[in-house]
Structures are given as C-alpha cells and as structure tokens.
Amino acid sequence: MASTILNEQFYDKLCLCKVSSEKKWKCMNCKVLLCDLCKELHYAKDHEIVDVPVKEIIQDETNSFDIVLNQVVLCEQHNRSYWQYCQSCDVLVCLTCISNCHNNHKLKEVSDSYKIKMEKLKEQQTAISKSTAELDKNSVEISKWHKKAELKYQNAKDDIIIKEKVLIDAVHEYTRKLQSDLENKWNAMHETYTANQKHVQSTRAKFNNECTKLQDIIESKDLARVFGTSKSDEFADTSQELNMNTRPMQVFIPGKTPEINQFNFGELRTDIEVKVMNQLATEITDVNYLLCSRDGTVWIYDENETLLYHATPEGNNLTIMSRFQIFFLSMDSLPKSDDLLLCSGEPTLQQLDRIHGKLTDSKYRTDSYVYTTAIHITHDKRVIVGAKKGKQDTFYEHGRNSEILFKRSPCHITTSAEGNICVVDRERLTVLDGNGEVLNIYAGNDRINTSDNEFNPTDMVITPPNNLIVADSKNHYLHVLDSSGKLLTYFNTKDIGILLPRSMSFSKNEHLLISGSNEEGNSKKTILFEVKIIGY
C-alpha cells in the first residue's frame, strides 16, 4: 500500500515534468505528453501510449494555429503545471487548485479551452479592427467637417472685411462728393468775390480821378469851367452795383450717426447643413412637380410625357403603384382626402381620386376669362389660384401703386405661417402680406446670380420653422429666406452631389425630397434625393 502511494506520488511529480522536460510520448487516456519515465508509469496502468513529435498541431475548422503542448507553464500559487481550465472561474488550474477550491467546478481540457479562447481573441481582434476602420472613417469625416467649417470661417471673415471696406468706401465716396460740392460752391463764390473786387478797384480809380477834376474846377473859381460841368459827369459810374445775388455759402449739418448693426452691416448666422440620407433611382425623364403625401407615398409629374406617377419609396427604389396620362400645370393635395387638386388652364379646377384614379371637376372655379397656372391650399383650407388674367380672391396681379408684380405667369404659390403669400414666376420670388402689400421681391443674390447665371427659381417650399427654400435649378443652389423673403443663406447642392435641383417636397419625417441628377447634362434619368437639412 505504501509502495502504491509512493508510485502515485512519483507519477504525479513526473506528470508535472519535474524530472525531465523532454516529452516524446502521449498518453491517449490522460491526454498529456510524457517523458520517458512518465511513459513507463502510464504503461503500468495499461494506458495507450503513442509516439508524437515534439510539437503537436491542433487545426481549427477555419483557421490554423499552433499549441505547444510541451510548453511548461506553472501555477504561480502552487508551482505546479496547469492541468485543466476552469470554465466557472475562467482560469487555468493545477491539481492542487482543483482539490482546494475548483473540485466541483466545470473543468475542461486546456487544449480545447485554448481553441475556444483563441477563437474569442480572434473575434475580439476582428471587432477591434472593424472599430479601428470605423474610427479611421470617422477621423476622415471629422477632418472633412473641420476643413469645411474652416473654409466657412475664412469666407465669413473675408466677407466681414469686404463689408467693412464697402462701408468705408461708401463713406469715403460720399465724403468726396460733399467735399467736391463744397469746393464747387466755394470756387463760384470766390470768382464772384474776385470779380466784385476788381469792379470796386476800377470804380474807385474812376472816382478818384473824377474827384481830382472836380477839385481843380473848385480851386480855379473859373465861371466857365464851373458851369461847363455836365450832370452826367457828376455821377459817372455810380449806378453800377456789385454782384451780390449768389446764394449764401453752404454749411455742413452732421446727420445722426447710425448704430452699426445687423440691418446695415450684417450678422453672423448658423449656416445650414444638408445631408443626403437616401437616393431613389427613377426612370422618369423630367420631374416637373413633386408632392409627398401624408401616407408616405409620392406624386411625381413628368410634363414632357404628361404622365403622373403615384409611387412608394422602398429602399433605394420607387415602386410605381399607378400612373395617369394627364396634363396639368400645378397640383396640391386636399386636406381631408389627400386627393389631388389640379389646375390645367381651365377656370374649373379638377380633382383626382387618389384611390380609384377618377378625374372629375371640383367645386373650385375661377372667373371664366382667366387661364389658371398655379394653385395652393393654405393651412386654413383656403385655395389660392394664380392665373394669367383676371382678379382672383387673394391673388394679386398689381400692387397698391398699380405696378405689375409678376413678370410672367405664377408657377408656384405657397403661404407662410403668418399668412404671407409667396409667388414664384420663373424670374423672381414675390412675397405679399395678407392685404396684398409687397413685403419683398427677391431676384437672387449677387454672389451667385449674374448676367451669365440668372436666378432660375423652379420650386419653393416652406420649412417647419417657417422659412422659405427656393430651388435655383440651373445654378445648382438652394436659397434660404425668411418668411418675408429676405435672404438668410444659400447652399450649393453640387457639394453633396445634387445637380439641377428642380422640384421639392417635405416628407412626413420632415426630410426634403429633391428631384435632380448626379451627372451633369444627363436628362434621361432623374434621381430623387432625400436630404436632411440642419439649421434652417
């Protein structure tokens, strides 16, 4: 019995590689590598012993990795080789560890646990690599954002300096004008003064000469000379008067020095940020009108083909639910039914049933002598109609001073929250208040629109914060104005890959849908860009 215990103790020590570090054998029962001495002990227990190389390779199903099974790793606490892996505690354990505190824990072979651990480590490595790649991508985006912000900062700084110079130049120019006017006035008065002085001197010389003659006659006491003096000689040149009829010299009356503020100098505003959230590919040639419904569907009109499409956005594509061969000039949706109200030049507006596709005359009718070109339904359910001729209820062709407000036929109408009426007529935007008074006429911005790049408004929308966005299609710009028609900012859609922005409509999630192209000069394919606008 004592011999058996001794042998087991010796076997235990040999299994822990305290005798020899060279292992050439493997016990298939115990699944450990053995030195020559350990091999004999395992033979004595009728264990299956096989010959193995110094290193054993364990292949993973998808990856190859090596485990050096004869690597000696000792337990720091008991100075014995690790025997198994404790899954309960997630640590390697030796025999003493097992007997002391891991006896009833879930244990696993080191080699199997090694494979699992390696897989987890590789998964973590892959996750870190993906996170690093995402971090690098974010770093690039941050750099782009910073570069764009820096460019805007520099442009704003330059614009402030330019505005300062413009005001200074204007003050200098006006100062020079006043000084020039003052100099001209002074020169004229000085010339008059010089002429008067010459006249005084000339007259004084004559008077002195006459006075000398008279003195000689008086002193001569000659009767003939005294009576020989004529009356005209006595008053020679005394009737000529000096030229004193010029206006008094001008004086400078300083005006009130104005306070420099945002109204006469400008102000800093948070610029808008436009992000493309999605692109919807279409096979439509030209989108003239775009209208988002409350149910998420979209109405798209191609004027060239006189086709009206009713579509549903699905991912990056549009699913056409129905199409109608119809001609019209403007459309809007009725508040309750979401049916379309159309105008096509006729006095009676038409109504299109969105479900059954039936086209009928609506209850809305204008004067019989007008040609309807644009319609808009207000928040309080009033219908505003634009037309070539005639006077409509809340439509204004002439201002209070009888000036013509619209150079061409109105093509788009919308209203602000406070009831201002905004009208686009292809050349400019006119904003009227509810009484028909002109609040502003916007014909573009000098920094964008020139004689070669004229303002080309093709559509406009009112934003949720009650500002106006106007599409300047040919110049690839969006102009952002307040509800009275004053410019707030502008955005070049080329910067986000949108060319020729033409029609617009806000979706139910307050994203702006813009029809355009991503390839200049390509009119065969229209793309609907879903964009998110921040800061409008």
Short mmCIF file of N, CA and C in Angstrom, two decimals, residues 344-439:
data_model
loop_
_atom_site.label_atom_id
_atom_site.label_comp_id
_atom_site.label_asym_id
_atom_site.label_seq_id
_atom_site.Cartn_x
_atom_site.Cartn_y
_atom_site.Cartn_z
N SER A 344 -55.24 73.24 -64.88
CA SER A 344 -54.70 72.97 -66.22
C SER A 344 -55.01 74.09 -67.20
N GLY A 345 -55.19 75.31 -66.67
CA GLY A 345 -55.52 76.44 -67.53
C GLY A 345 -56.99 76.75 -67.57
N GLU A 346 -57.81 75.79 -67.24
CA GLU A 346 -59.26 75.99 -67.29
C GLU A 346 -59.75 76.68 -66.01
N PRO A 347 -60.87 77.39 -66.10
CA PRO A 347 -61.41 78.07 -64.91
C PRO A 347 -61.79 77.12 -63.79
N THR A 348 -62.26 75.91 -64.15
CA THR A 348 -62.66 74.93 -63.14
C THR A 348 -61.48 74.04 -62.80
N LEU A 349 -61.16 73.95 -61.51
CA LEU A 349 -60.07 73.07 -61.08
C LEU A 349 -60.58 71.63 -61.06
N GLN A 350 -59.67 70.68 -61.31
CA GLN A 350 -60.03 69.27 -61.35
C GLN A 350 -59.55 68.55 -60.10
N GLN A 351 -60.26 67.46 -59.77
CA GLN A 351 -59.93 66.66 -58.60
C GLN A 351 -59.66 65.22 -59.03
N LEU A 352 -58.51 64.68 -58.59
CA LEU A 352 -58.14 63.31 -58.93
C LEU A 352 -58.26 62.44 -57.69
N ASP A 353 -59.15 61.43 -57.75
CA ASP A 353 -59.32 60.49 -56.65
C ASP A 353 -58.07 59.63 -56.53
N ARG A 354 -57.38 59.72 -55.39
CA ARG A 354 -56.10 59.04 -55.23
C ARG A 354 -56.24 57.53 -55.17
N ILE A 355 -57.41 57.04 -54.80
CA ILE A 355 -57.60 55.58 -54.67
C ILE A 355 -58.09 54.97 -55.98
N HIS A 356 -59.14 55.56 -56.56
CA HIS A 356 -59.74 54.97 -57.77
C HIS A 356 -59.21 55.59 -59.06
N GLY A 357 -58.48 56.71 -58.94
CA GLY A 357 -57.91 57.33 -60.13
C GLY A 357 -58.92 58.03 -61.01
N LYS A 358 -60.09 58.38 -60.46
CA LYS A 358 -61.13 59.04 -61.24
C LYS A 358 -60.90 60.55 -61.24
N LEU A 359 -60.93 61.17 -62.43
CA LEU A 359 -60.73 62.61 -62.59
C LEU A 359 -62.07 63.29 -62.81
N THR A 360 -62.41 64.24 -61.94
CA THR A 360 -63.69 64.96 -62.03
C THR A 360 -63.45 66.45 -61.82
N ASP A 361 -64.46 67.24 -62.20
CA ASP A 361 -64.41 68.68 -61.91
C ASP A 361 -64.65 68.89 -60.42
N SER A 362 -63.85 69.76 -59.83
CA SER A 362 -64.00 70.05 -58.40
C SER A 362 -65.02 71.17 -58.20
N LYS A 363 -65.25 71.52 -56.96
CA LYS A 363 -66.18 72.60 -56.64
C LYS A 363 -65.51 73.97 -56.75
N TYR A 364 -64.20 73.98 -57.02
CA TYR A 364 -63.46 75.24 -57.08
C TYR A 364 -63.43 75.75 -58.51
N ARG A 365 -63.87 77.01 -58.69
CA ARG A 365 -63.96 77.58 -60.03
C ARG A 365 -63.57 79.06 -59.96
N THR A 366 -62.82 79.50 -60.97
CA THR A 366 -62.42 80.90 -61.06
C THR A 366 -63.27 81.61 -62.11
N ASP A 367 -62.96 82.88 -62.37
CA ASP A 367 -63.64 83.61 -63.43
C ASP A 367 -63.39 82.93 -64.77
N SER A 368 -64.33 83.02 -65.63
CA SER A 368 -64.27 82.29 -66.90
C SER A 368 -63.23 82.83 -67.86
N TYR A 369 -62.74 84.05 -67.65
CA TYR A 369 -61.81 84.64 -68.62
C TYR A 369 -60.35 84.51 -68.19
N VAL A 370 -60.06 83.67 -67.20
CA VAL A 370 -58.68 83.53 -66.75
C VAL A 370 -58.10 82.19 -67.19
N TYR A 371 -56.77 82.14 -67.22
CA TYR A 371 -56.03 80.92 -67.54
C TYR A 371 -55.25 80.54 -66.29
N THR A 372 -55.72 79.54 -65.59
CA THR A 372 -55.13 79.16 -64.30
C THR A 372 -53.77 78.49 -64.52
N THR A 373 -52.79 78.91 -63.71
CA THR A 373 -51.43 78.37 -63.87
C THR A 373 -50.84 77.83 -62.58
N ALA A 374 -51.38 78.17 -61.42
CA ALA A 374 -50.81 77.70 -60.16
C ALA A 374 -51.88 77.69 -59.09
N ILE A 375 -51.79 76.70 -58.18
CA ILE A 375 -52.73 76.62 -57.07
C ILE A 375 -51.98 76.29 -55.79
N HIS A 376 -52.60 76.66 -54.68
CA HIS A 376 -52.05 76.34 -53.36
C HIS A 376 -53.19 76.29 -52.36
N ILE A 377 -53.16 75.28 -51.50
CA ILE A 377 -54.15 75.16 -50.44
C ILE A 377 -53.47 75.53 -49.13
N THR A 378 -54.01 76.53 -48.45
CA THR A 378 -53.39 77.05 -47.23
C THR A 378 -53.69 76.12 -46.04
N HIS A 379 -53.06 76.44 -44.90
CA HIS A 379 -53.27 75.65 -43.69
C HIS A 379 -54.70 75.76 -43.20
N ASP A 380 -55.34 76.90 -43.46
CA ASP A 380 -56.73 77.04 -43.04
C ASP A 380 -57.70 76.69 -44.17
N LYS A 381 -57.20 75.88 -45.13
CA LYS A 381 -58.03 75.24 -46.17
C LYS A 381 -58.60 76.22 -47.19
N ARG A 382 -57.94 77.37 -47.38
CA ARG A 382 -58.32 78.27 -48.46
C ARG A 382 -57.53 77.89 -49.71
N VAL A 383 -58.11 78.11 -50.87
CA VAL A 383 -57.46 77.79 -52.14
C VAL A 383 -57.05 79.09 -52.81
N ILE A 384 -55.76 79.23 -53.09
CA ILE A 384 -55.24 80.40 -53.80
C ILE A 384 -54.89 79.96 -55.21
N VAL A 385 -55.36 80.72 -56.19
CA VAL A 385 -55.16 80.37 -57.60
C VAL A 385 -54.37 81.48 -58.29
N GLY A 386 -53.36 81.10 -59.03
CA GLY A 386 -52.62 82.04 -59.85
C GLY A 386 -53.06 81.90 -61.29
N ALA A 387 -53.17 83.03 -62.00
CA ALA A 387 -53.67 82.99 -63.36
C ALA A 387 -53.02 84.09 -64.19
N LYS A 388 -53.15 83.96 -65.50
CA LYS A 388 -52.56 84.95 -66.41
C LYS A 388 -53.36 86.24 -66.43
N LYS A 389 -54.67 86.13 -66.38
CA LYS A 389 -55.51 87.31 -66.44
C LYS A 389 -56.58 87.21 -65.37
N GLY A 390 -57.15 88.37 -65.05
CA GLY A 390 -58.29 88.36 -64.14
C GLY A 390 -57.88 88.56 -62.70
N LYS A 391 -58.83 88.81 -61.88
CA LYS A 391 -58.61 89.06 -60.46
C LYS A 391 -59.20 87.92 -59.64
N GLN A 392 -58.34 87.30 -58.85
CA GLN A 392 -58.79 86.18 -58.04
C GLN A 392 -58.90 86.61 -56.57
N ASP A 393 -59.60 85.81 -55.81
CA ASP A 393 -59.79 86.10 -54.39
C ASP A 393 -58.47 85.96 -53.65
N THR A 394 -57.73 86.78 -53.24
CA THR A 394 -56.41 86.74 -52.59
C THR A 394 -55.27 86.49 -53.57
N PHE A 395 -55.48 86.66 -54.87
CA PHE A 395 -54.36 86.62 -55.82
C PHE A 395 -54.13 88.03 -56.35
N TYR A 396 -52.88 88.48 -56.40
CA TYR A 396 -52.58 89.86 -56.71
C TYR A 396 -51.72 89.96 -57.97
N GLU A 397 -52.27 90.61 -58.99
CA GLU A 397 -51.52 90.84 -60.22
C GLU A 397 -50.84 92.21 -60.17
N HIS A 398 -51.46 93.17 -59.52
CA HIS A 398 -50.90 94.52 -59.40
C HIS A 398 -50.82 94.92 -57.93
N GLY A 399 -49.81 95.71 -57.60
CA GLY A 399 -49.67 96.21 -56.25
C GLY A 399 -50.57 97.41 -56.03
N ARG A 400 -50.49 97.96 -54.83
CA ARG A 400 -51.34 99.11 -54.48
C ARG A 400 -51.02 100.32 -55.36
N ASN A 401 -49.77 100.40 -55.83
CA ASN A 401 -49.37 101.52 -56.68
C ASN A 401 -49.50 101.19 -58.16
N SER A 402 -50.24 100.12 -58.45
CA SER A 402 -50.52 99.68 -59.82
C SER A 402 -49.29 99.16 -60.57
N GLU A 403 -48.21 98.85 -59.84
CA GLU A 403 -47.07 98.26 -60.52
C GLU A 403 -47.35 96.77 -60.74
N ILE A 404 -46.84 96.24 -61.84
CA ILE A 404 -47.03 94.81 -62.13
C ILE A 404 -46.11 94.01 -61.24
N LEU A 405 -46.66 93.08 -60.46
CA LEU A 405 -45.87 92.33 -59.50
C LEU A 405 -45.21 91.11 -60.12
N PHE A 406 -45.82 90.54 -61.14
CA PHE A 406 -45.30 89.30 -61.71
C PHE A 406 -44.99 89.50 -63.19
N LYS A 407 -43.73 89.26 -63.54
CA LYS A 407 -43.31 89.45 -64.93
C LYS A 407 -43.87 88.36 -65.82
N ARG A 408 -44.00 87.16 -65.25
CA ARG A 408 -44.57 86.05 -66.01
C ARG A 408 -45.70 85.43 -65.21
N SER A 409 -46.29 84.41 -65.78
CA SER A 409 -47.40 83.75 -65.09
C SER A 409 -46.88 83.07 -63.82
N PRO A 410 -47.59 83.19 -62.70
CA PRO A 410 -47.17 82.48 -61.48
C PRO A 410 -47.15 80.98 -61.72
N CYS A 411 -46.07 80.34 -61.29
CA CYS A 411 -45.97 78.89 -61.48
C CYS A 411 -45.96 78.13 -60.16
N HIS A 412 -45.63 78.82 -59.06
CA HIS A 412 -45.67 78.17 -57.75
C HIS A 412 -46.14 79.18 -56.71
N ILE A 413 -47.01 78.71 -55.83
CA ILE A 413 -47.53 79.55 -54.75
C ILE A 413 -47.46 78.78 -53.44
N THR A 414 -47.09 79.45 -52.39
CA THR A 414 -47.17 78.86 -51.06
C THR A 414 -47.43 79.98 -50.06
N THR A 415 -47.73 79.62 -48.83
CA THR A 415 -48.00 80.62 -47.79
C THR A 415 -47.22 80.29 -46.53
N SER A 416 -46.85 81.33 -45.80
CA SER A 416 -46.12 81.15 -44.56
C SER A 416 -47.10 80.98 -43.41
N ALA A 417 -46.56 80.75 -42.22
CA ALA A 417 -47.41 80.53 -41.05
C ALA A 417 -48.23 81.76 -40.70
N GLU A 418 -47.66 82.97 -40.95
CA GLU A 418 -48.39 84.19 -40.63
C GLU A 418 -49.28 84.67 -41.77
N GLY A 419 -49.36 83.90 -42.85
CA GLY A 419 -50.26 84.23 -43.94
C GLY A 419 -49.64 85.00 -45.08
N ASN A 420 -48.32 85.16 -45.11
CA ASN A 420 -47.68 85.81 -46.26
C ASN A 420 -47.80 84.91 -47.49
N ILE A 421 -48.06 85.53 -48.63
CA ILE A 421 -48.24 84.78 -49.88
C ILE A 421 -46.95 84.89 -50.69
N CYS A 422 -46.37 83.75 -51.01
CA CYS A 422 -45.10 83.69 -51.74
C CYS A 422 -45.36 83.14 -53.13
N VAL A 423 -44.93 83.90 -54.14
CA VAL A 423 -45.23 83.54 -55.53
C VAL A 423 -43.93 83.52 -56.34
N VAL A 424 -43.72 82.43 -57.07
CA VAL A 424 -42.58 82.32 -57.99
C VAL A 424 -43.10 82.40 -59.41
N ASP A 425 -42.44 83.27 -60.22
CA ASP A 425 -42.87 83.41 -61.62
C ASP A 425 -41.71 83.18 -62.59
N ARG A 426 -40.81 82.24 -62.24
CA ARG A 426 -39.68 81.82 -63.09
C ARG A 426 -38.53 82.81 -63.10
N GLU A 427 -38.74 84.04 -62.70
CA GLU A 427 -37.66 85.02 -62.71
C GLU A 427 -37.35 85.57 -61.33
N ARG A 428 -38.34 85.53 -60.45
CA ARG A 428 -38.13 86.10 -59.12
C ARG A 428 -39.19 85.57 -58.16
N LEU A 429 -38.97 85.86 -56.90
CA LEU A 429 -39.91 85.49 -55.85
C LEU A 429 -40.51 86.77 -55.27
N THR A 430 -41.82 86.82 -55.23
CA THR A 430 -42.52 87.98 -54.67
C THR A 430 -43.27 87.54 -53.41
N VAL A 431 -43.08 88.27 -52.33
CA VAL A 431 -43.76 87.95 -51.06
C VAL A 431 -44.72 89.09 -50.73
N LEU A 432 -45.99 88.75 -50.53
CA LEU A 432 -47.03 89.72 -50.18
C LEU A 432 -47.58 89.38 -48.80
N ASP A 433 -48.05 90.41 -48.12
CA ASP A 433 -48.75 90.12 -46.88
C ASP A 433 -50.21 89.80 -47.20
N GLY A 434 -51.00 89.53 -46.19
CA GLY A 434 -52.39 89.13 -46.41
C GLY A 434 -53.24 90.19 -47.06
N ASN A 435 -52.79 91.46 -47.01
CA ASN A 435 -53.53 92.56 -47.61
C ASN A 435 -53.03 92.91 -49.01
N GLY A 436 -52.07 92.17 -49.49
CA GLY A 436 -51.57 92.42 -50.84
C GLY A 436 -50.41 93.40 -50.91
N GLU A 437 -49.93 93.87 -49.75
CA GLU A 437 -48.78 94.76 -49.75
C GLU A 437 -47.51 93.96 -50.02
N VAL A 438 -46.64 94.51 -50.86
CA VAL A 438 -45.40 93.82 -51.19
C VAL A 438 -44.43 93.92 -50.01
N LEU A 439 -44.03 92.77 -49.49
CA LEU A 439 -43.04 92.75 -48.42
C LEU A 439 -41.62 92.72 -48.98
#
